[in-house]
Amino acid sequence: MKGFITLGILLTQAVGLIAQGSYEKPDSIVGVKKFEYYFYLQSGTLIGCNECSRGKELTFTGATVHGVKIGKRLRVGAGLGYDSYYGWNTMPVFGSASWDLFAKRNAFFVQFDYGGSLKSWKYSQYDEYGYQGSEGGRMVNPMVGYRVRYHDISLALLVGYKYQRVSSTYEYPTYYWDPLRGQIMGEPNKTTMVKEMNRFMLSMSIGWK
């Protein structure tokens, strides 16, 4: 988890340095790619289920990404999001890279986000016997989309897949009476439950550049 947080901080700092450098280098320099700052806000829905006896679940997903556009096709950035699942909430921090399939103003693109949950928590934590806490894990999110630009404003529709790993820790008493010592002995039994959530993702984003 500390590694994911460190990765997010380094990505954010790198994006800032590259964006700053883009304003210091004149466009007239031959052979140097042009860097442009971009950001977008994204929201949509996650579709899927873990216990499918209840049917498909529709839950919310949202994120903001800031980064730099390198040349005409490549975008690299860092983001922070919020995802809800049935019984779970997560706050992923991640790196993002996308590639426009055609170097045009309006274009289809592929995007890949990878990171981990900065924070995760359960809806029903106070109702579960022995519950101690939750921890987020790896997040993987490949997508395809179509982006439309009007001046410096962009609007995109995306479809993709999201994988999120989370875990919760429980502690149960396992004490017993020791007749030789005349006292209660033993230590609590700790159990970690891991859950992997796989969802189809449909979302829309609006941003600058």
Coordinates of N, CA and C in Angstrom, one line a residue:
M1 N 0.8 -1.2 0.0 CA 0.0 0.0 0.0 C 0.9 1.3 0.0
K2 N 1.9 1.3 0.8 CA 2.8 2.4 0.8 C 3.5 2.6 -0.6
G3 N 3.7 1.5 -1.3 CA 4.3 1.6 -2.6 C 3.3 2.3 -3.6
F4 N 2.0 2.0 -3.5 CA 1.0 2.7 -4.3 C 1.0 4.2 -4.1
I5 N 1.0 4.6 -2.8 CA 1.0 6.0 -2.4 C 2.2 6.7 -2.9
T6 N 3.4 6.1 -2.8 CA 4.6 6.7 -3.3 C 4.6 6.8 -4.8
L7 N 4.1 5.8 -5.5 CA 4.0 5.9 -6.9 C 3.1 7.0 -7.3
G8 N 1.9 7.2 -6.6 CA 1.1 8.3 -7.0 C 1.7 9.7 -6.8
I9 N 2.5 9.9 -5.7 CA 3.2 11.1 -5.4 C 4.2 11.4 -6.5
L10 N 5.0 10.3 -6.8 CA 6.1 10.5 -7.9 C 5.5 10.8 -9.2
L11 N 4.4 10.2 -9.6 CA 3.7 10.5 -10.9 C 3.2 11.9 -10.9
T12 N 2.6 12.4 -9.8 CA 2.1 13.8 -9.7 C 3.3 14.8 -9.9
Q13 N 4.4 14.5 -9.2 CA 5.5 15.4 -9.3 C 6.1 15.4 -10.7
A14 N 6.2 14.2 -11.3 CA 6.8 14.1 -12.6 C 5.9 14.9 -13.6
V15 N 4.6 14.8 -13.5 CA 3.7 15.5 -14.4 C 3.9 17.0 -14.3
G16 N 4.0 17.5 -13.0 CA 4.2 18.9 -12.8 C 5.5 19.4 -13.4
L17 N 6.6 18.6 -13.3 CA 7.9 19.0 -13.8 C 7.9 19.0 -15.4
I18 N 7.2 18.0 -16.0 CA 7.1 18.0 -17.4 C 6.3 19.1 -17.9
A19 N 5.2 19.4 -17.2 CA 4.3 20.5 -17.7 C 5.0 21.8 -17.6
Q20 N 5.8 22.0 -16.5 CA 6.6 23.3 -16.3 C 7.6 23.4 -17.4
G21 N 8.3 22.3 -17.7 CA 9.3 22.3 -18.8 C 8.7 22.6 -20.1
S22 N 7.4 22.3 -20.4 CA 6.8 22.5 -21.7 C 6.6 24.0 -21.9
Y23 N 6.5 24.9 -20.9 CA 6.4 26.3 -21.1 C 7.7 27.0 -21.2
E24 N 8.8 26.3 -20.8 CA 10.1 26.9 -20.9 C 10.8 26.7 -22.2
K25 N 10.3 25.6 -23.0 CA 10.9 25.3 -24.2 C 10.1 25.9 -25.4
P26 N 10.7 26.8 -26.3 CA 10.0 27.3 -27.4 C 9.6 26.3 -28.4
D27 N 8.4 26.5 -29.0 CA 7.9 25.6 -30.0 C 8.8 25.5 -31.3
S28 N 9.7 26.5 -31.4 CA 10.5 26.6 -32.6 C 11.7 25.6 -32.6
I29 N 12.0 25.0 -31.5 CA 13.1 24.0 -31.4 C 12.7 22.8 -32.2
V30 N 13.5 22.5 -33.2 CA 13.3 21.4 -34.1 C 13.6 20.1 -33.4
G31 N 12.8 19.1 -33.5 CA 13.1 17.7 -33.0 C 12.6 17.5 -31.5
V32 N 12.1 18.6 -30.9 CA 11.6 18.5 -29.5 C 10.0 18.3 -29.6
K33 N 9.5 17.3 -28.9 CA 8.1 17.1 -28.9 C 7.4 18.2 -28.1
K34 N 6.2 18.5 -28.5 CA 5.4 19.5 -27.7 C 4.7 18.9 -26.6
F35 N 4.7 19.5 -25.4 CA 4.0 19.0 -24.2 C 2.9 20.0 -23.9
E36 N 1.7 19.4 -23.7 CA 0.5 20.2 -23.3 C -0.1 19.6 -22.0
Y37 N -0.4 20.4 -21.1 CA -1.1 20.0 -19.9 C -2.6 19.6 -20.2
Y38 N -3.1 18.6 -19.6 CA -4.5 18.2 -19.7 C -5.0 17.7 -18.4
F39 N -6.4 17.8 -18.2 CA -7.0 17.2 -17.1 C -8.4 16.8 -17.5
Y40 N -9.0 15.9 -16.8 CA -10.4 15.6 -17.0 C -11.1 15.1 -15.8
L41 N -12.4 15.2 -15.7 CA -13.2 14.6 -14.7 C -14.1 13.5 -15.3
Q42 N -14.1 12.4 -14.7 CA -14.8 11.2 -15.3 C -15.8 10.6 -14.3
S43 N -17.0 10.3 -14.8 CA -18.0 9.6 -13.9 C -18.7 8.6 -14.7
G44 N -19.2 7.6 -14.1 CA -20.0 6.5 -14.8 C -20.5 5.5 -13.8
T45 N -20.6 4.3 -14.4 CA -21.2 3.2 -13.6 C -20.4 1.9 -13.8
L46 N -20.4 1.1 -12.7 CA -19.7 -0.2 -12.7 C -20.8 -1.2 -12.7
I47 N -20.7 -2.2 -13.6 CA -21.8 -3.2 -13.8 C -21.2 -4.6 -13.6
G48 N -21.8 -5.4 -12.7 CA -21.3 -6.7 -12.4 C -21.8 -7.2 -11.1
C49 N -21.3 -8.3 -10.6 CA -21.7 -8.8 -9.3 C -20.7 -9.8 -8.8
N50 N -20.7 -10.0 -7.4 CA -19.9 -11.0 -6.8 C -20.8 -12.2 -6.3
E51 N -21.9 -11.8 -5.8 CA -22.9 -12.8 -5.4 C -24.1 -12.6 -6.3
C52 N -24.1 -13.2 -7.5 CA -25.0 -12.9 -8.6 C -26.4 -13.4 -8.3
S53 N -26.7 -14.0 -7.2 CA -28.1 -14.4 -6.9 C -29.0 -13.2 -6.8
R54 N -28.4 -12.1 -6.4 CA -29.2 -10.8 -6.3 C -29.3 -10.2 -7.7
G55 N -28.7 -10.7 -8.7 CA -28.7 -10.0 -10.0 C -27.5 -9.1 -10.2
K56 N -27.5 -8.4 -11.3 CA -26.4 -7.5 -11.6 C -26.5 -6.2 -10.7
E57 N -25.4 -5.7 -10.3 CA -25.3 -4.5 -9.5 C -24.8 -3.3 -10.3
L58 N -25.5 -2.2 -10.2 CA -25.1 -0.9 -10.8 C -24.6 0.0 -9.7
T59 N -23.3 0.3 -9.8 CA -22.7 1.2 -8.8 C -21.9 2.4 -9.4
F60 N -21.5 3.3 -8.6 CA -20.9 4.5 -9.1 C -19.4 4.5 -9.2
T61 N -18.8 5.1 -10.2 CA -17.4 5.3 -10.3 C -17.0 6.7 -10.8
G62 N -16.0 7.3 -10.2 CA -15.6 8.6 -10.6 C -14.1 8.8 -10.4
A63 N -13.5 9.7 -11.2 CA -12.1 10.0 -11.1 C -11.7 11.3 -11.7
T64 N -10.6 11.9 -11.3 CA -10.0 13.0 -11.9 C -8.5 12.7 -12.3
V65 N -8.1 13.0 -13.5 CA -6.7 12.7 -13.9 C -6.1 14.0 -14.4
H66 N -4.8 14.2 -14.1 CA -4.1 15.4 -14.5 C -2.8 14.8 -15.2
G67 N -2.4 15.4 -16.3 CA -1.2 14.9 -16.9 C -0.7 15.8 -18.1
V68 N 0.1 15.2 -18.9 CA 0.7 15.9 -20.1 C 0.4 15.1 -21.4
K69 N 0.1 15.9 -22.4 CA 0.0 15.3 -23.8 C 1.3 15.4 -24.5
I70 N 1.8 14.3 -24.9 CA 3.2 14.3 -25.6 C 2.9 14.0 -27.1
G71 N 3.3 15.0 -27.9 CA 3.0 14.9 -29.3 C 1.5 15.0 -29.6
K72 N 1.1 14.3 -30.6 CA -0.3 14.3 -31.0 C -1.2 13.2 -30.5
R73 N -0.5 12.1 -30.0 CA -1.3 10.9 -29.6 C -1.1 10.4 -28.2
L74 N 0.0 10.6 -27.6 CA 0.2 10.0 -26.2 C -0.1 11.0 -25.1
R75 N -0.8 10.4 -24.1 CA -1.2 11.2 -22.9 C -0.7 10.4 -21.7
V76 N -0.1 11.0 -20.7 CA 0.4 10.3 -19.5 C 0.0 11.2 -18.3
G77 N -0.5 10.6 -17.3 CA -1.0 11.4 -16.2 C -1.1 10.5 -14.9
A78 N -1.6 11.2 -13.9 CA -1.8 10.5 -12.6 C -3.2 10.9 -12.1
G79 N -3.9 10.0 -11.4 CA -5.3 10.2 -11.1 C -5.7 9.8 -9.7
L80 N -6.8 10.3 -9.2 CA -7.4 9.9 -7.9 C -8.9 9.6 -8.2
G81 N -9.4 8.5 -7.7 CA -10.8 8.2 -8.0 C -11.6 7.7 -6.8
Y82 N -12.9 7.5 -7.0 CA -13.7 6.9 -6.0 C -14.6 5.9 -6.7
D83 N -14.7 4.7 -6.1 CA -15.5 3.6 -6.7 C -16.4 3.0 -5.6
S84 N -17.6 2.7 -5.9 CA -18.5 2.0 -5.0 C -18.8 0.6 -5.5
Y85 N -18.9 -0.3 -4.6 CA -19.3 -1.7 -5.0 C -20.3 -2.1 -3.9
Y86 N -21.0 -3.2 -4.1 CA -22.0 -3.7 -3.2 C -21.2 -4.1 -1.9
G87 N -21.4 -3.2 -0.8 CA -20.8 -3.5 0.4 C -19.4 -2.9 0.6
W88 N -18.8 -2.2 -0.5 CA -17.5 -1.7 -0.4 C -17.4 -0.3 -1.0
N89 N -16.5 0.5 -0.5 CA -16.0 1.7 -1.2 C -14.5 1.7 -1.3
T90 N -14.0 2.2 -2.4 CA -12.5 2.3 -2.5 C -12.2 3.7 -3.1
M91 N -10.9 4.1 -2.8 CA -10.4 5.4 -3.3 C -9.1 5.1 -4.0
P92 N -9.0 4.7 -5.3 CA -7.8 4.4 -5.9 C -7.0 5.6 -6.3
V93 N -5.6 5.4 -6.2 CA -4.7 6.4 -6.8 C -3.9 5.6 -7.9
F94 N -3.7 6.2 -9.1 CA -3.2 5.4 -10.2 C -2.5 6.3 -11.2
G95 N -1.7 5.6 -12.0 CA -1.1 6.2 -13.2 C -2.0 5.9 -14.4
S96 N -2.0 6.8 -15.4 CA -2.8 6.6 -16.6 C -2.1 6.9 -17.8
A97 N -2.2 6.1 -18.9 CA -1.6 6.3 -20.2 C -2.6 6.0 -21.2
S98 N -2.7 6.9 -22.3 CA -3.7 6.7 -23.4 C -3.0 7.0 -24.7
W99 N -3.5 6.4 -25.7 CA -2.9 6.5 -27.1 C -4.1 6.7 -28.1
D100 N -4.0 7.9 -28.8 CA -5.0 8.1 -29.9 C -4.7 7.2 -31.1
L101 N -5.7 6.5 -31.6 CA -5.4 5.6 -32.7 C -5.2 6.4 -34.0
F102 N -5.8 7.6 -34.1 CA -5.6 8.5 -35.2 C -5.2 9.9 -34.7
A103 N -4.2 10.5 -35.4 CA -3.8 11.8 -34.9 C -4.7 12.9 -35.5
K104 N -5.9 12.9 -35.0 CA -6.9 13.8 -35.4 C -7.5 14.5 -34.2
R105 N -8.2 15.6 -34.4 CA -8.8 16.3 -33.3 C -9.8 15.5 -32.6
N106 N -10.7 14.8 -33.3 CA -11.6 13.8 -32.7 C -11.1 12.4 -33.0
A107 N -11.0 11.6 -32.0 CA -10.3 10.3 -32.2 C -10.7 9.2 -31.3
F108 N -10.6 8.0 -31.8 CA -10.7 6.8 -30.9 C -9.4 6.7 -30.2
F109 N -9.5 6.1 -29.0 CA -8.2 6.0 -28.2 C -8.4 4.8 -27.3
V110 N -7.2 4.3 -26.9 CA -7.1 3.2 -25.9 C -6.5 3.8 -24.6
Q111 N -6.9 3.3 -23.4 CA -6.4 3.9 -22.2 C -6.2 2.8 -21.2
F112 N -5.1 2.9 -20.4 CA -4.8 1.9 -19.4 C -4.5 2.6 -18.1
D113 N -5.2 2.3 -17.0 CA -5.0 2.9 -15.7 C -4.5 1.7 -14.8
Y114 N -3.5 2.0 -14.0 CA -3.0 1.0 -13.0 C -2.6 1.6 -11.7
G115 N -3.0 1.0 -10.6 CA -2.6 1.6 -9.3 C -3.2 0.7 -8.2
G116 N -3.5 1.4 -7.1 CA -4.0 0.7 -5.9 C -4.9 1.6 -5.1
S117 N -5.7 1.0 -4.2 CA -6.6 1.7 -3.4 C -5.9 2.4 -2.3
L118 N -6.0 3.7 -2.3 CA -5.4 4.5 -1.2 C -6.2 4.3 0.1
K119 N -7.5 4.0 0.0 CA -8.3 3.8 1.1 C -9.5 2.9 0.7
S120 N -9.9 2.0 1.6 CA -11.1 1.2 1.3 C -11.9 1.0 2.6
W121 N -13.2 0.9 2.5 CA -14.0 0.7 3.7 C -15.3 0.0 3.3
K122 N -15.9 -0.6 4.3 CA -17.1 -1.4 4.1 C -18.3 -0.7 4.7
Y123 N -19.5 -1.0 4.0 CA -20.7 -0.4 4.5 C -21.1 -0.9 5.9
S124 N -21.0 -2.2 6.0 CA -21.6 -2.9 7.2 C -20.5 -3.3 8.3
Q125 N -19.5 -2.5 8.4 CA -18.4 -2.9 9.3 C -18.8 -3.0 10.7
Y126 N -19.8 -2.2 11.2 CA -20.2 -2.3 12.6 C -21.1 -3.4 12.9
D127 N -21.6 -4.1 11.9 CA -22.5 -5.2 12.1 C -21.8 -6.6 12.0
E128 N -20.5 -6.6 11.7 CA -19.8 -7.9 11.5 C -19.0 -8.2 12.8
Y129 N -19.2 -9.4 13.3 CA -18.5 -9.8 14.5 C -17.0 -10.0 14.2
G130 N -16.2 -9.4 15.0 CA -14.7 -9.6 14.9 C -14.1 -8.7 13.9
Y131 N -14.8 -7.8 13.2 CA -14.2 -7.0 12.2 C -13.2 -6.0 12.8
Q132 N -12.0 -5.9 12.2 CA -10.9 -5.0 12.7 C -10.6 -3.9 11.7
G133 N -10.7 -4.2 10.4 CA -10.3 -3.1 9.4 C -10.2 -3.7 8.0
S134 N -10.1 -2.7 7.1 CA -10.0 -3.1 5.7 C -8.8 -2.5 5.0
E135 N -8.4 -3.1 3.9 CA -7.2 -2.6 3.2 C -7.5 -2.7 1.7
G136 N -7.1 -1.7 0.9 CA -7.2 -1.8 -0.5 C -6.0 -2.5 -1.2
G137 N -6.2 -2.9 -2.4 CA -5.2 -3.6 -3.1 C -5.1 -3.1 -4.6
R138 N -4.6 -3.9 -5.4 CA -4.3 -3.5 -6.8 C -5.6 -3.2 -7.6
M139 N -5.5 -2.2 -8.5 CA -6.6 -1.8 -9.4 C -6.0 -1.8 -10.8
V140 N -6.7 -2.4 -11.7 CA -6.4 -2.5 -13.1 C -7.6 -2.1 -13.9
N141 N -7.4 -1.1 -14.9 CA -8.6 -0.6 -15.6 C -8.2 -0.3 -17.1
P142 N -8.3 -1.2 -18.0 CA -8.2 -1.0 -19.4 C -9.5 -0.5 -20.0
M143 N -9.4 0.5 -21.0 CA -10.6 1.1 -21.6 C -10.3 1.4 -23.0
V144 N -11.4 1.6 -23.8 CA -11.4 2.2 -25.1 C -12.4 3.3 -25.1
G145 N -12.2 4.3 -26.0 CA -13.1 5.4 -26.0 C -13.1 6.2 -27.2
Y146 N -13.9 7.2 -27.3 CA -14.0 8.2 -28.4 C -14.0 9.6 -27.8
R147 N -13.1 10.4 -28.3 CA -13.0 11.8 -27.7 C -13.4 12.8 -28.8
V148 N -14.2 13.8 -28.4 CA -14.6 14.9 -29.2 C -14.1 16.2 -28.6
R149 N -13.4 17.0 -29.4 CA -12.9 18.3 -28.9 C -13.6 19.5 -29.5
Y150 N -13.8 20.5 -28.7 CA -14.4 21.8 -29.2 C -13.5 22.9 -28.6
H151 N -12.7 23.5 -29.4 CA -11.6 24.4 -28.9 C -10.7 23.6 -28.0
D152 N -10.6 24.0 -26.7 CA -9.7 23.3 -25.7 C -10.5 22.4 -24.8
I153 N -11.8 22.3 -25.0 CA -12.7 21.4 -24.2 C -12.8 20.1 -24.9
S154 N -12.7 19.0 -24.1 CA -12.9 17.7 -24.7 C -14.0 16.9 -24.0
L155 N -14.7 16.1 -24.7 CA -15.7 15.2 -24.1 C -15.5 13.8 -24.7
A156 N -15.5 12.8 -23.8 CA -15.2 11.4 -24.2 C -16.2 10.4 -23.6
L157 N -16.5 9.4 -24.4 CA -17.2 8.3 -23.9 C -16.3 7.1 -23.8
L158 N -16.4 6.3 -22.7 CA -15.4 5.2 -22.5 C -16.2 3.9 -22.1
V159 N -15.7 2.8 -22.5 CA -16.1 1.5 -22.0 C -14.9 0.7 -21.7
G160 N -15.0 -0.2 -20.7 CA -13.8 -0.9 -20.3 C -14.1 -1.9 -19.2
Y161 N -13.1 -2.3 -18.5 CA -13.1 -3.4 -17.5 C -12.3 -2.9 -16.3
K162 N -12.9 -3.1 -15.1 CA -12.1 -2.7 -13.9 C -12.0 -3.9 -12.9
Y163 N -10.8 -4.1 -12.5 CA -10.5 -5.1 -11.5 C -10.0 -4.4 -10.2
Q164 N -10.6 -4.8 -9.1 CA -10.2 -4.2 -7.8 C -10.0 -5.3 -6.7
R165 N -8.9 -5.3 -6.0 CA -8.7 -6.3 -5.0 C -8.8 -5.5 -3.6
V166 N -9.5 -6.1 -2.7 CA -9.6 -5.6 -1.3 C -9.5 -6.7 -0.3
S167 N -9.3 -6.3 0.9 CA -9.2 -7.4 2.0 C -9.7 -6.8 3.3
S168 N -10.2 -7.6 4.1 CA -10.7 -7.2 5.5 C -10.2 -8.2 6.5
T169 N -9.9 -7.7 7.7 CA -9.3 -8.5 8.8 C -10.3 -8.7 9.9
Y170 N -10.3 -9.9 10.4 CA -11.2 -10.2 11.5 C -10.4 -10.8 12.7
E171 N -10.8 -10.6 13.9 CA -10.1 -11.2 15.0 C -11.2 -11.9 16.0
Y172 N -10.9 -13.1 16.3 CA -11.9 -13.9 17.1 C -11.1 -14.4 18.3
P173 N -11.8 -14.4 19.5 CA -11.2 -14.9 20.7 C -11.0 -16.5 20.6
T174 N -9.8 -17.0 21.1 CA -9.6 -18.4 21.2 C -9.0 -18.8 22.5
Y175 N -9.5 -18.1 23.6 CA -8.9 -18.3 24.9 C -9.4 -19.6 25.5
Y176 N -8.6 -20.2 26.4 CA -9.0 -21.4 27.1 C -8.5 -21.4 28.5
W177 N -9.0 -22.2 29.4 CA -8.6 -22.3 30.8 C -7.5 -23.3 30.9
D178 N -6.3 -22.9 31.5 CA -5.2 -23.7 31.8 C -5.3 -24.1 33.3
P179 N -5.6 -25.4 33.6 CA -5.8 -25.8 35.0 C -4.4 -25.9 35.7
L180 N -3.3 -26.1 35.0 CA -2.0 -26.1 35.6 C -1.6 -24.7 36.1
R181 N -1.9 -23.7 35.3 CA -1.5 -22.4 35.7 C -2.6 -21.7 36.4
G182 N -3.8 -22.2 36.3 CA -4.9 -21.6 37.0 C -5.3 -20.3 36.4
Q183 N -5.2 -20.1 35.1 CA -5.5 -18.8 34.5 C -5.9 -19.1 33.0
I184 N -6.5 -18.0 32.4 CA -6.9 -18.1 31.0 C -5.7 -17.9 30.1
M185 N -5.6 -18.7 29.1 CA -4.5 -18.6 28.2 C -5.0 -18.5 26.7
G186 N -4.1 -18.2 25.8 CA -4.4 -18.1 24.4 C -4.3 -16.7 23.9
E187 N -4.4 -16.6 22.5 CA -4.3 -15.3 21.8 C -5.5 -15.3 20.8
P188 N -5.9 -14.1 20.4 CA -7.0 -14.0 19.4 C -6.5 -14.6 18.1
N189 N -7.5 -15.2 17.4 CA -7.2 -15.8 16.1 C -7.5 -14.8 15.0
K190 N -6.6 -14.4 14.2 CA -6.8 -13.4 13.2 C -6.9 -14.0 11.8
T191 N -7.9 -13.5 11.1 CA -8.2 -14.1 9.7 C -8.4 -12.9 8.8
T192 N -7.8 -13.0 7.6 CA -7.9 -12.0 6.5 C -8.7 -12.6 5.4
M193 N -9.7 -11.9 5.0 CA -10.6 -12.3 3.9 C -10.3 -11.4 2.7
V194 N -9.9 -12.0 1.5 CA -9.6 -11.3 0.3 C -10.7 -11.4 -0.7
K195 N -11.1 -10.3 -1.3 CA -12.1 -10.3 -2.3 C -11.6 -9.6 -3.6
E196 N -11.9 -10.2 -4.7 CA -11.5 -9.7 -6.0 C -12.8 -9.3 -6.8
M197 N -12.9 -8.1 -7.2 CA -14.1 -7.6 -7.8 C -13.8 -7.3 -9.3
N198 N -14.6 -7.8 -10.2 CA -14.4 -7.6 -11.6 C -15.7 -6.9 -12.2
R199 N -15.6 -5.8 -12.8 CA -16.7 -5.1 -13.3 C -16.6 -4.6 -14.7
F200 N -17.7 -4.5 -15.5 CA -17.7 -3.8 -16.7 C -18.0 -2.4 -16.4
M201 N -17.3 -1.5 -17.1 CA -17.3 0.0 -16.8 C -17.8 0.8 -18.0
L202 N -18.7 1.7 -17.8 CA -19.2 2.6 -18.8 C -19.2 4.0 -18.2
S203 N -18.5 4.9 -18.8 CA -18.3 6.2 -18.2 C -18.2 7.3 -19.3
M204 N -18.2 8.6 -18.8 CA -18.1 9.8 -19.6 C -17.1 10.7 -18.9
S205 N -16.3 11.4 -19.7 CA -15.4 12.4 -19.1 C -15.5 13.7 -19.8
I206 N -15.2 14.8 -19.1 CA -15.1 16.1 -19.7 C -13.9 16.8 -19.1
G207 N -13.1 17.4 -20.0 CA -11.9 18.0 -19.6 C -11.4 19.1 -20.4
W208 N -10.1 19.4 -20.2 CA -9.4 20.5 -20.9 C -8.3 20.0 -21.7
K209 N -8.2 20.3 -23.0 CA -7.2 19.8 -24.0 C -7.4 18.4 -24.4

